[in-house]
PDB file of C-alpha atoms in Angstrom:
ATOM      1  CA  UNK S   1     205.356  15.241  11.237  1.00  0.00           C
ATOM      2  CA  UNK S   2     203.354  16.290  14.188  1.00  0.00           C
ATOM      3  CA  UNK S   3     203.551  19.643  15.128  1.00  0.00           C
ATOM      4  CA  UNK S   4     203.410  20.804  18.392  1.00  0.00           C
ATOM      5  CA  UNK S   5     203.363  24.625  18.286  1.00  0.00           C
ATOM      6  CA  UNK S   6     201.588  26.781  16.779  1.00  0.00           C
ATOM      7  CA  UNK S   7     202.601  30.533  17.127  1.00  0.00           C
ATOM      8  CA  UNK S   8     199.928  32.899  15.454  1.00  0.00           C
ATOM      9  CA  UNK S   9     201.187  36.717  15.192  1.00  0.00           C
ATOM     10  CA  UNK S  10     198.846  39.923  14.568  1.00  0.00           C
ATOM     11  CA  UNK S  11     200.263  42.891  12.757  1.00  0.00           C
ATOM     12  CA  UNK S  12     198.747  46.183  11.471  1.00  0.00           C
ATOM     13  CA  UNK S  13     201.210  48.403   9.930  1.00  0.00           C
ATOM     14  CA  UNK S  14     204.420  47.429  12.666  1.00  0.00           C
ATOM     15  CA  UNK S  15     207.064  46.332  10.139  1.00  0.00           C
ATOM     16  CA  UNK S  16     210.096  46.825  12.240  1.00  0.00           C
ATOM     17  CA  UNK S  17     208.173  45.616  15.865  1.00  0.00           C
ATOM     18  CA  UNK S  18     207.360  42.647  13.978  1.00  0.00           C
ATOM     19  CA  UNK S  19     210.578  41.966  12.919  1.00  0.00           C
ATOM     20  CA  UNK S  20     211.679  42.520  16.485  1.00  0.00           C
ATOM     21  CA  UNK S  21     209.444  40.133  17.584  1.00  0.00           C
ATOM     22  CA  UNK S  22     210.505  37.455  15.067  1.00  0.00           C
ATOM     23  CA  UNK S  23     214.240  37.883  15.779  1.00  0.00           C
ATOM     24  CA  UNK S  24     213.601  36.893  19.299  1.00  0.00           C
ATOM     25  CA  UNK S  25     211.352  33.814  18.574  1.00  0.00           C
ATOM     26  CA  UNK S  26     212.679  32.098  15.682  1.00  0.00           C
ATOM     27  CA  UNK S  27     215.798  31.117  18.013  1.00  0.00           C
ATOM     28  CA  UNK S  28     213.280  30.030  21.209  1.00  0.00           C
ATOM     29  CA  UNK S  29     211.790  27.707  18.858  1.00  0.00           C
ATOM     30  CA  UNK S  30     214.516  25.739  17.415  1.00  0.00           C
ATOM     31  CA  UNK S  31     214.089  22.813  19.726  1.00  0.00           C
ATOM     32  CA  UNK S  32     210.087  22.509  19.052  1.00  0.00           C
ATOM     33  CA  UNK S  33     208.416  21.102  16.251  1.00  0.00           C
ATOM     34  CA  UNK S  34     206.546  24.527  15.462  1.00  0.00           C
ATOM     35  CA  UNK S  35     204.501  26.420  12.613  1.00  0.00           C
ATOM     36  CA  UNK S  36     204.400  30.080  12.779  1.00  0.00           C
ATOM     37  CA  UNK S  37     201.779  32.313  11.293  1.00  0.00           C
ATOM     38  CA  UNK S  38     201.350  35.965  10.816  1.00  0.00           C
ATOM     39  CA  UNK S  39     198.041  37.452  10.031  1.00  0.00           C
ATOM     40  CA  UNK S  40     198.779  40.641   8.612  1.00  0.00           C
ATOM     41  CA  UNK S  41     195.567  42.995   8.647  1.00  0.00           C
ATOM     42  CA  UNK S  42     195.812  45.477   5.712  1.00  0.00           C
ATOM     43  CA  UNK S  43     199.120  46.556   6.559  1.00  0.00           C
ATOM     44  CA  UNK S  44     200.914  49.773   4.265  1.00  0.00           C
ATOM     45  CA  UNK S  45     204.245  50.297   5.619  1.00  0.00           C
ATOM     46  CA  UNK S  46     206.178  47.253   3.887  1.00  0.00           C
ATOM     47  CA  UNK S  47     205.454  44.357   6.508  1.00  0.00           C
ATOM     48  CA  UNK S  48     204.676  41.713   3.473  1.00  0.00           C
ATOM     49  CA  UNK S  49     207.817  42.301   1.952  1.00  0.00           C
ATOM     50  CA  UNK S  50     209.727  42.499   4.756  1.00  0.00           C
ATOM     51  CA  UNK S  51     208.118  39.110   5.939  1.00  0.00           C
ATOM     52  CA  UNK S  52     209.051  37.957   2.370  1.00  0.00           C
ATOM     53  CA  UNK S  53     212.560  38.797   2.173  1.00  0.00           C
ATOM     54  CA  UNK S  54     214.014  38.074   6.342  1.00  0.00           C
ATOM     55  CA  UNK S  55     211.156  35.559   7.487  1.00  0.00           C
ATOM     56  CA  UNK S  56     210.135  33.257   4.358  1.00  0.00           C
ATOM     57  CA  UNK S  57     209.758  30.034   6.662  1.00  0.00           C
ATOM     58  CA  UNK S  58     206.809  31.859   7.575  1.00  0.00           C
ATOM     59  CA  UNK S  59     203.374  31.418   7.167  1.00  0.00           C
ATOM     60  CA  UNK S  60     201.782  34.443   6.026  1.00  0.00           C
ATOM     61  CA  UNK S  61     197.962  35.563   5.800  1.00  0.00           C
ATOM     62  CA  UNK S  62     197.354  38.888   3.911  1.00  0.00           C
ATOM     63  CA  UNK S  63     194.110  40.822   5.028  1.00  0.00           C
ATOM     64  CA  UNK S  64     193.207  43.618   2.600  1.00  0.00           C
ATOM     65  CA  UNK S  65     192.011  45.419   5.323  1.00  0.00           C
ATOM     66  CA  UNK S  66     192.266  45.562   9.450  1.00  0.00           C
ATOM     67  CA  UNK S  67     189.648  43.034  10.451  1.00  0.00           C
ATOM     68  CA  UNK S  68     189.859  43.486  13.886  1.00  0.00           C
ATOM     69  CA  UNK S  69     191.909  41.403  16.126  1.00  0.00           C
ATOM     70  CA  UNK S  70     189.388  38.389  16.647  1.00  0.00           C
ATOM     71  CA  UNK S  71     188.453  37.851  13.543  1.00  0.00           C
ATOM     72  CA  UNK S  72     192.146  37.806  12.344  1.00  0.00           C
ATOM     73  CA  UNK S  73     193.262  35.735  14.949  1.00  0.00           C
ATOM     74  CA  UNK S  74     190.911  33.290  13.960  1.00  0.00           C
ATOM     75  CA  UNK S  75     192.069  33.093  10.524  1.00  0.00           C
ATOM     76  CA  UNK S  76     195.466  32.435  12.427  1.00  0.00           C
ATOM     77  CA  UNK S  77     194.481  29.469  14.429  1.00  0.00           C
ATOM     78  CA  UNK S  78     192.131  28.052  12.151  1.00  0.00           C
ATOM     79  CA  UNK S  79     195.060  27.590   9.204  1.00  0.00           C
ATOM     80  CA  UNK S  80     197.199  26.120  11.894  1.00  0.00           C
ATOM     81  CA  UNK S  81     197.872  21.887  12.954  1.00  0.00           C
ATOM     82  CA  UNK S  82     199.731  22.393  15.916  1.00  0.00           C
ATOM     83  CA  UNK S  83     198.767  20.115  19.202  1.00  0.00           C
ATOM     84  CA  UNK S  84     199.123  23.627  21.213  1.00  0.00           C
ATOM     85  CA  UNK S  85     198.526  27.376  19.727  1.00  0.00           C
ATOM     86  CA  UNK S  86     200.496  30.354  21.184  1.00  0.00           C
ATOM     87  CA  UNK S  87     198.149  33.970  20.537  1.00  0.00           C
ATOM     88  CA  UNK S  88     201.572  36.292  20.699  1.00  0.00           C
ATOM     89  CA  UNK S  89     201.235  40.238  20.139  1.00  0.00           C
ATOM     90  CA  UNK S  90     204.069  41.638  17.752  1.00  0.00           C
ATOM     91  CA  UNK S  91     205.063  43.449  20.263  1.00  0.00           C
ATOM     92  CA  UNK S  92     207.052  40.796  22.414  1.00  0.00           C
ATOM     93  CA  UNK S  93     210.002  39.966  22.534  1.00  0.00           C
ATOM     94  CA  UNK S  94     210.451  36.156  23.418  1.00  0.00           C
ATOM     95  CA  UNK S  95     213.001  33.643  25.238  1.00  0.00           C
ATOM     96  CA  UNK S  96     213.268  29.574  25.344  1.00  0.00           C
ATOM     97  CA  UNK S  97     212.502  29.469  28.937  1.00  0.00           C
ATOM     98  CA  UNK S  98     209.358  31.003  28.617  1.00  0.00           C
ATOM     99  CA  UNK S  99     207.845  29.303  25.212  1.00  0.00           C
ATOM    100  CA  UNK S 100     209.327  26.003  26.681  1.00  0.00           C
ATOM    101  CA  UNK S 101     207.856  26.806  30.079  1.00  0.00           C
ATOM    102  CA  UNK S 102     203.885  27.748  29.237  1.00  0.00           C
ATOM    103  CA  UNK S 103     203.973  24.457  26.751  1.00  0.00           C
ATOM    104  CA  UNK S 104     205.568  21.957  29.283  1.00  0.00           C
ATOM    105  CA  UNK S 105     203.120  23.257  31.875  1.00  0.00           C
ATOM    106  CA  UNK S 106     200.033  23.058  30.035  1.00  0.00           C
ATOM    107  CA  UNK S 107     201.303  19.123  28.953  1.00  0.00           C
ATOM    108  CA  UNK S 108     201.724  18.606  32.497  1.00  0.00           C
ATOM    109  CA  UNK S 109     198.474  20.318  33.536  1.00  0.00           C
ATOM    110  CA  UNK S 110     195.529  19.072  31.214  1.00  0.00           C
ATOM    111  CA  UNK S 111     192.887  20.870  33.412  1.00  0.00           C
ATOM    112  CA  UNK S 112     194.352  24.314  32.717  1.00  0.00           C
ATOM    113  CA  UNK S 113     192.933  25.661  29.750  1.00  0.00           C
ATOM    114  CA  UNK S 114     195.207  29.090  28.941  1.00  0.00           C
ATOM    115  CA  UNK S 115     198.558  29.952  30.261  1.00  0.00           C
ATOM    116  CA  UNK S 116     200.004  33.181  30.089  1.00  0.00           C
ATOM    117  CA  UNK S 117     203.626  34.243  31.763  1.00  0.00           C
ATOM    118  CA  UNK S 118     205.004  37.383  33.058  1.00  0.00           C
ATOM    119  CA  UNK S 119     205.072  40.486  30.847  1.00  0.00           C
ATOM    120  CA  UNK S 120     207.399  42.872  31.359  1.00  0.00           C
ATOM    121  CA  UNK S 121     207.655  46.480  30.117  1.00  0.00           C
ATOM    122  CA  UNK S 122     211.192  47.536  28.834  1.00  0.00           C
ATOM    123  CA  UNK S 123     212.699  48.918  31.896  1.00  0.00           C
ATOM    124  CA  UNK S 124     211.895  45.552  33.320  1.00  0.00           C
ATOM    125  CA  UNK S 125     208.868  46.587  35.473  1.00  0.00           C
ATOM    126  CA  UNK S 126     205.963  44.047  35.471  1.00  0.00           C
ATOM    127  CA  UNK S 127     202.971  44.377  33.628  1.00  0.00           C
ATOM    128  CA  UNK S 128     199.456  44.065  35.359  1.00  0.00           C
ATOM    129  CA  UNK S 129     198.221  41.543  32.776  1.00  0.00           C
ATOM    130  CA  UNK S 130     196.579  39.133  34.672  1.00  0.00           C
ATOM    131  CA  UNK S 131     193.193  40.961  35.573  1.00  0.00           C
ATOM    132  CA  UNK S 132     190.013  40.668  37.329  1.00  0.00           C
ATOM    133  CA  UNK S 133     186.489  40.943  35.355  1.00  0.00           C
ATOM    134  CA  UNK S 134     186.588  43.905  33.536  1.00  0.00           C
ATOM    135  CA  UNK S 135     183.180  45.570  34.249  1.00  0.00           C
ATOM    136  CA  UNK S 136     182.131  49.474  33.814  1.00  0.00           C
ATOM    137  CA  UNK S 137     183.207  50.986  36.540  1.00  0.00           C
ATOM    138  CA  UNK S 138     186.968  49.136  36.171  1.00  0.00           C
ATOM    139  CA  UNK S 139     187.152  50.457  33.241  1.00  0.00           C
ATOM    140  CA  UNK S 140     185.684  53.798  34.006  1.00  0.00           C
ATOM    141  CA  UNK S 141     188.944  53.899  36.642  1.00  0.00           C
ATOM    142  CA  UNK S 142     191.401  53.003  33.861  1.00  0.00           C
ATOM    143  CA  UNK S 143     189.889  56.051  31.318  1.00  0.00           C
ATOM    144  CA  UNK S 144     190.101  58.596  34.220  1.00  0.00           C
ATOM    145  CA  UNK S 145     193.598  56.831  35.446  1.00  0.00           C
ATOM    146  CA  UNK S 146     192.417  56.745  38.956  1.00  0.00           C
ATOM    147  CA  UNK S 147     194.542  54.168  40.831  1.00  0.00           C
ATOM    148  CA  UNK S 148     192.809  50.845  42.642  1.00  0.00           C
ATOM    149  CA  UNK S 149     194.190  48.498  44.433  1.00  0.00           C
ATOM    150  CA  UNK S 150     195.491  45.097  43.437  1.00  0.00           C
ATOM    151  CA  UNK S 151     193.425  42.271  43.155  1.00  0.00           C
ATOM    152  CA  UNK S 152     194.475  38.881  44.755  1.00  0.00           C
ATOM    153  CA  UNK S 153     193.814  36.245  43.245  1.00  0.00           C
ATOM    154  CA  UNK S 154     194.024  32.882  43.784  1.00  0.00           C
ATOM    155  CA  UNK S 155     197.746  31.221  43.822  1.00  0.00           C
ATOM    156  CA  UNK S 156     198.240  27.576  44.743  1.00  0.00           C
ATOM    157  CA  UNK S 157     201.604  25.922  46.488  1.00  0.00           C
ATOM    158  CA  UNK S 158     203.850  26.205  43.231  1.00  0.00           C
ATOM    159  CA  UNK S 159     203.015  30.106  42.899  1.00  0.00           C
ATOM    160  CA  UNK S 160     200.484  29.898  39.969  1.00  0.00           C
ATOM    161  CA  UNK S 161     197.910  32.246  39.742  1.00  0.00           C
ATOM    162  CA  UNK S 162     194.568  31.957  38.803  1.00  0.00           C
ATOM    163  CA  UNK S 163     193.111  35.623  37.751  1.00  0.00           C
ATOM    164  CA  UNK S 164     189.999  35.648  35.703  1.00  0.00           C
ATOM    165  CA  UNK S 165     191.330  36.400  32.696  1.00  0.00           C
ATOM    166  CA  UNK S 166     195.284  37.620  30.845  1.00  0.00           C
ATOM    167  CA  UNK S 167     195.653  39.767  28.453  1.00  0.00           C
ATOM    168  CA  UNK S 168     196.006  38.278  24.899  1.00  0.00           C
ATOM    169  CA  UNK S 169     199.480  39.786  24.395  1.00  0.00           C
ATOM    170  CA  UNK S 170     200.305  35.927  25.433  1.00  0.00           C
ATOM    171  CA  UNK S 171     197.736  33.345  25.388  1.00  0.00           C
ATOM    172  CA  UNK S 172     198.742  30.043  24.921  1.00  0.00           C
ATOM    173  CA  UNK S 173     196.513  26.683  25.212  1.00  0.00           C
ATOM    174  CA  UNK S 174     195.874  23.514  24.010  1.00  0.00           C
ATOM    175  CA  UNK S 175     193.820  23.281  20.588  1.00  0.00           C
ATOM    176  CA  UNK S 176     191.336  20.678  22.386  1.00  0.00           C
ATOM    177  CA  UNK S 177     190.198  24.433  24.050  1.00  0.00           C
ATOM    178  CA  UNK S 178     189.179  25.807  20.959  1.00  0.00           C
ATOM    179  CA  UNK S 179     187.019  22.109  19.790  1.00  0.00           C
ATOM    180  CA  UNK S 180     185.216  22.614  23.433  1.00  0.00           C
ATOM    181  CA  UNK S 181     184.547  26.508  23.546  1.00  0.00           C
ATOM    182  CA  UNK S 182     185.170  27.677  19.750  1.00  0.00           C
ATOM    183  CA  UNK S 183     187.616  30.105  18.221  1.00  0.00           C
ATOM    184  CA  UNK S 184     187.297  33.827  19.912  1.00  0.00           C
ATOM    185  CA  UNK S 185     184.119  35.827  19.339  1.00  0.00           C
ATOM    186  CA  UNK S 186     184.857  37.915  16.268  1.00  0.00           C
ATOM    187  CA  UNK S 187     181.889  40.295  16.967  1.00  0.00           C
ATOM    188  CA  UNK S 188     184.941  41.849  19.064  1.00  0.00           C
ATOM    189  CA  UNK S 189     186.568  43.933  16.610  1.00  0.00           C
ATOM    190  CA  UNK S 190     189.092  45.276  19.431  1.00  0.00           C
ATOM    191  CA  UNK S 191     188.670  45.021  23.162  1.00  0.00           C
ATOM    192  CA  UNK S 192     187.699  42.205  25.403  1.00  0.00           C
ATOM    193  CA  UNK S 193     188.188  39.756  23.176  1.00  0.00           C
ATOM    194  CA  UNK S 194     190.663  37.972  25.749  1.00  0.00           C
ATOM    195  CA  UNK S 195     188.664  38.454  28.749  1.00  0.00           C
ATOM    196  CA  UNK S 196     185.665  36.976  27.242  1.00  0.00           C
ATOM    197  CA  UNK S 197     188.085  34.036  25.884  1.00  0.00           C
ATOM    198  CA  UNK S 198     188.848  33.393  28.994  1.00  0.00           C
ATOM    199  CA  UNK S 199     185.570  33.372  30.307  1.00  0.00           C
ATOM    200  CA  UNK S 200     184.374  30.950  28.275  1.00  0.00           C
ATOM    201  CA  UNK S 201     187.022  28.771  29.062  1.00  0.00           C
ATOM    202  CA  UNK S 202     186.378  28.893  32.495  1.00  0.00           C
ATOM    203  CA  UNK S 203     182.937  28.544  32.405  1.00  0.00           C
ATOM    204  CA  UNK S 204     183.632  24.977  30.134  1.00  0.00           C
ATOM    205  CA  UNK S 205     185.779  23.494  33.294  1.00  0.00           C
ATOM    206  CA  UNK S 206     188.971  25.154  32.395  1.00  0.00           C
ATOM    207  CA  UNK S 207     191.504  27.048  34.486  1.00  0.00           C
ATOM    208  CA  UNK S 208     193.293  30.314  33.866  1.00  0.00           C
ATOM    209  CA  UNK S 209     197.001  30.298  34.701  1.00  0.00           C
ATOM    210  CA  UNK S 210     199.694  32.845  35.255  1.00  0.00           C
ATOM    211  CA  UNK S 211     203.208  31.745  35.751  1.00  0.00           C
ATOM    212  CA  UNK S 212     204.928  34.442  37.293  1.00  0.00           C
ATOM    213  CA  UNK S 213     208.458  32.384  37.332  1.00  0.00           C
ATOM    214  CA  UNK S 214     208.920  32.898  33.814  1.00  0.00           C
ATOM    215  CA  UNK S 215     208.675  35.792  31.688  1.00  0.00           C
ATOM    216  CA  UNK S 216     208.951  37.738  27.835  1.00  0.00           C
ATOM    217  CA  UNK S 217     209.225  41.994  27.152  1.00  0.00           C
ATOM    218  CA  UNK S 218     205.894  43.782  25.849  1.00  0.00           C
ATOM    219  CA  UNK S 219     206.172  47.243  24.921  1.00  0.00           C
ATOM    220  CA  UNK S 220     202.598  46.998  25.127  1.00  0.00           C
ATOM    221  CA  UNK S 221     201.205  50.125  23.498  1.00  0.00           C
ATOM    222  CA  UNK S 222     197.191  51.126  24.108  1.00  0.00           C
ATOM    223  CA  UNK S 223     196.080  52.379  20.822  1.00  0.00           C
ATOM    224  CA  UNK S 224     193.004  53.234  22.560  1.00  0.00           C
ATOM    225  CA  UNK S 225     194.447  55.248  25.401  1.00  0.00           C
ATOM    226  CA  UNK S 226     195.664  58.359  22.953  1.00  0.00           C
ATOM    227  CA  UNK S 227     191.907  59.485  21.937  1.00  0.00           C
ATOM    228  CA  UNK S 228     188.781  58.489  23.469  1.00  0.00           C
ATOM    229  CA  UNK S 229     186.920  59.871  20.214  1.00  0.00           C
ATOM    230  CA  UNK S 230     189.081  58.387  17.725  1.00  0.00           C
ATOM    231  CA  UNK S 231     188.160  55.505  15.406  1.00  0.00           C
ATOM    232  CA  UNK S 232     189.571  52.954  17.496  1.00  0.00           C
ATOM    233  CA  UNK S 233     187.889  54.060  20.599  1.00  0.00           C
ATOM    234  CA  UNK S 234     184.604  53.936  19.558  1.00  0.00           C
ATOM    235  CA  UNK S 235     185.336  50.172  18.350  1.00  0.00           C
ATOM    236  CA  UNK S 236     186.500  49.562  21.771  1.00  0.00           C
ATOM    237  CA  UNK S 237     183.686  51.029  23.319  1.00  0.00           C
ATOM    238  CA  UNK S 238     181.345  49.380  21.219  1.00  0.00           C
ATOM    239  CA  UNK S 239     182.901  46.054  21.816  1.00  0.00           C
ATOM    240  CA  UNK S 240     182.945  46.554  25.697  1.00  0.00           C
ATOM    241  CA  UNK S 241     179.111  47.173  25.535  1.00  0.00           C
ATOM    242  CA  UNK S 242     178.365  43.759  23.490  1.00  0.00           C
ATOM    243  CA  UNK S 243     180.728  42.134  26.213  1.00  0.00           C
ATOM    244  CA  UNK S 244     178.856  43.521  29.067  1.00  0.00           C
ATOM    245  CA  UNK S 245     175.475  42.621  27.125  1.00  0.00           C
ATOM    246  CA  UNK S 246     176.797  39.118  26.263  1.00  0.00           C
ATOM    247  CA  UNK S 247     177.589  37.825  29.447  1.00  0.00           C
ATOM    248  CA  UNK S 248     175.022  39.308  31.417  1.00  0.00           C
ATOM    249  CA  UNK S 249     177.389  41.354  33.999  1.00  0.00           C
ATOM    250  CA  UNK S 250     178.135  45.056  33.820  1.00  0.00           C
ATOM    251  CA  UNK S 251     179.496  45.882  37.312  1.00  0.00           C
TER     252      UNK S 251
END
């Protein structure tokens, strides 16, 4: 059987987000022919065996340690088949209407290359996730949480968006994207690794889409944003500056 779906879930020590996460999409799904895999990167607080014992239709992918979020997602979409791949963070929680709505748009739509929807934090606010290029001084405005105004982007007569690149807390696309532009650049062990996925695709003849009709929850939580000398700062910082190098652009 053909399978049209592929969902591919990141985890890192999140047991009880992921199974949050997988509560809400294992019942969106029913009505597609779907695979879903979870990379799990190294994870200590009981995730396998919680995977093992509520989720065992699942497709699971043990890291021995965190290999970064590229790198792992890679592992995730090159083990799946599916016609289309959803990137989903464990974080969301998921509906039919959405997962129905990014696939039926992208069948409809051949030119768009990634479709993301609507994110919404918990109280129901939106999420800025559809964002402009994220150069030096951007992000120098995020660290030192001065405000900036909005960016407009692009929308066309159905209300679609076209930002330069979402965040990958929902990516979804057809897998003819990743036999055109490759799988995402796994030198990015945490960072831009969406924006410069996006970029790519853009730069092979694709289009970036939001749909702002339809939407999931993201408790979206910046694991950066709590020390800009831990760890998993320095990785992000180190990433953004191979970004910047990479595509030739800093500002």
């Amino acid at each position: 059987m053909t399978i049209r779906l592929s969902i591919i879930i990141l985890t890192w020590n999140q047991r009880d987000v992921l199974h949050r996460c997988l509560d809400s999409l294992m019942p969106a799904i029913e009505g597609i022919s779907h695979e879903v895999i979870v990379v799990d990167n190294g994870s200590s607080d009981g995730s396998l065996q919680m995977l093992e014992q509520s989720f065992p239709e699942v497709t699971v992918i043990a890291n021995a340690e965190n290999r970064g979020v590229a790198a792992a997602r890679n592992q995730g979409i090159t083990a799946s088949t599916g016609q289309y791949i959803l990137i989903l963070d464990n974080d969301t929680v998921v509906n039919a209407e959405a997962i129905e709505g990014m696939l039926a748009y992208l069948e409809q739509n051949p030119q768009s290359g990634i479709v993301a929807c609507r994110l919404l934090n918990e109280d129901h606010t939106v999420q800025n996730s559809m964002k402009p290029y994220p150069g030096l001084i951007q992000k120098m405005r995020n660290v030192l949480r001065l405000t900036t105004s909005t960016t407009r982007f692009r929308t066309d007569e159905h209300g679609v968006i076209y930002p330069t690149y979402v965040i990958g807390a929902c990516q979804m696309f057809p897998r003819l994207l990743i036999d055109t532009i490759g799988l995402l650049d796994d030198n990015i062990f945490y960072g831009p690794e969406d924006a410069d996925f996006c970029l790519r695709a853009t730069q092979a003849g694709y289009k970036v889409c939001y749909l702002p009709h339809i939407c999931i929850e993201h408790l979206h939580r910046r694991i950066t944003s709590h020390s800009l000398l831990s760890p998993m700062a320095r990785r992000h910082a180190r990433a953004l500056l191979y970004f910047y190098s990479k595509h030739h652009r800093w500002l």
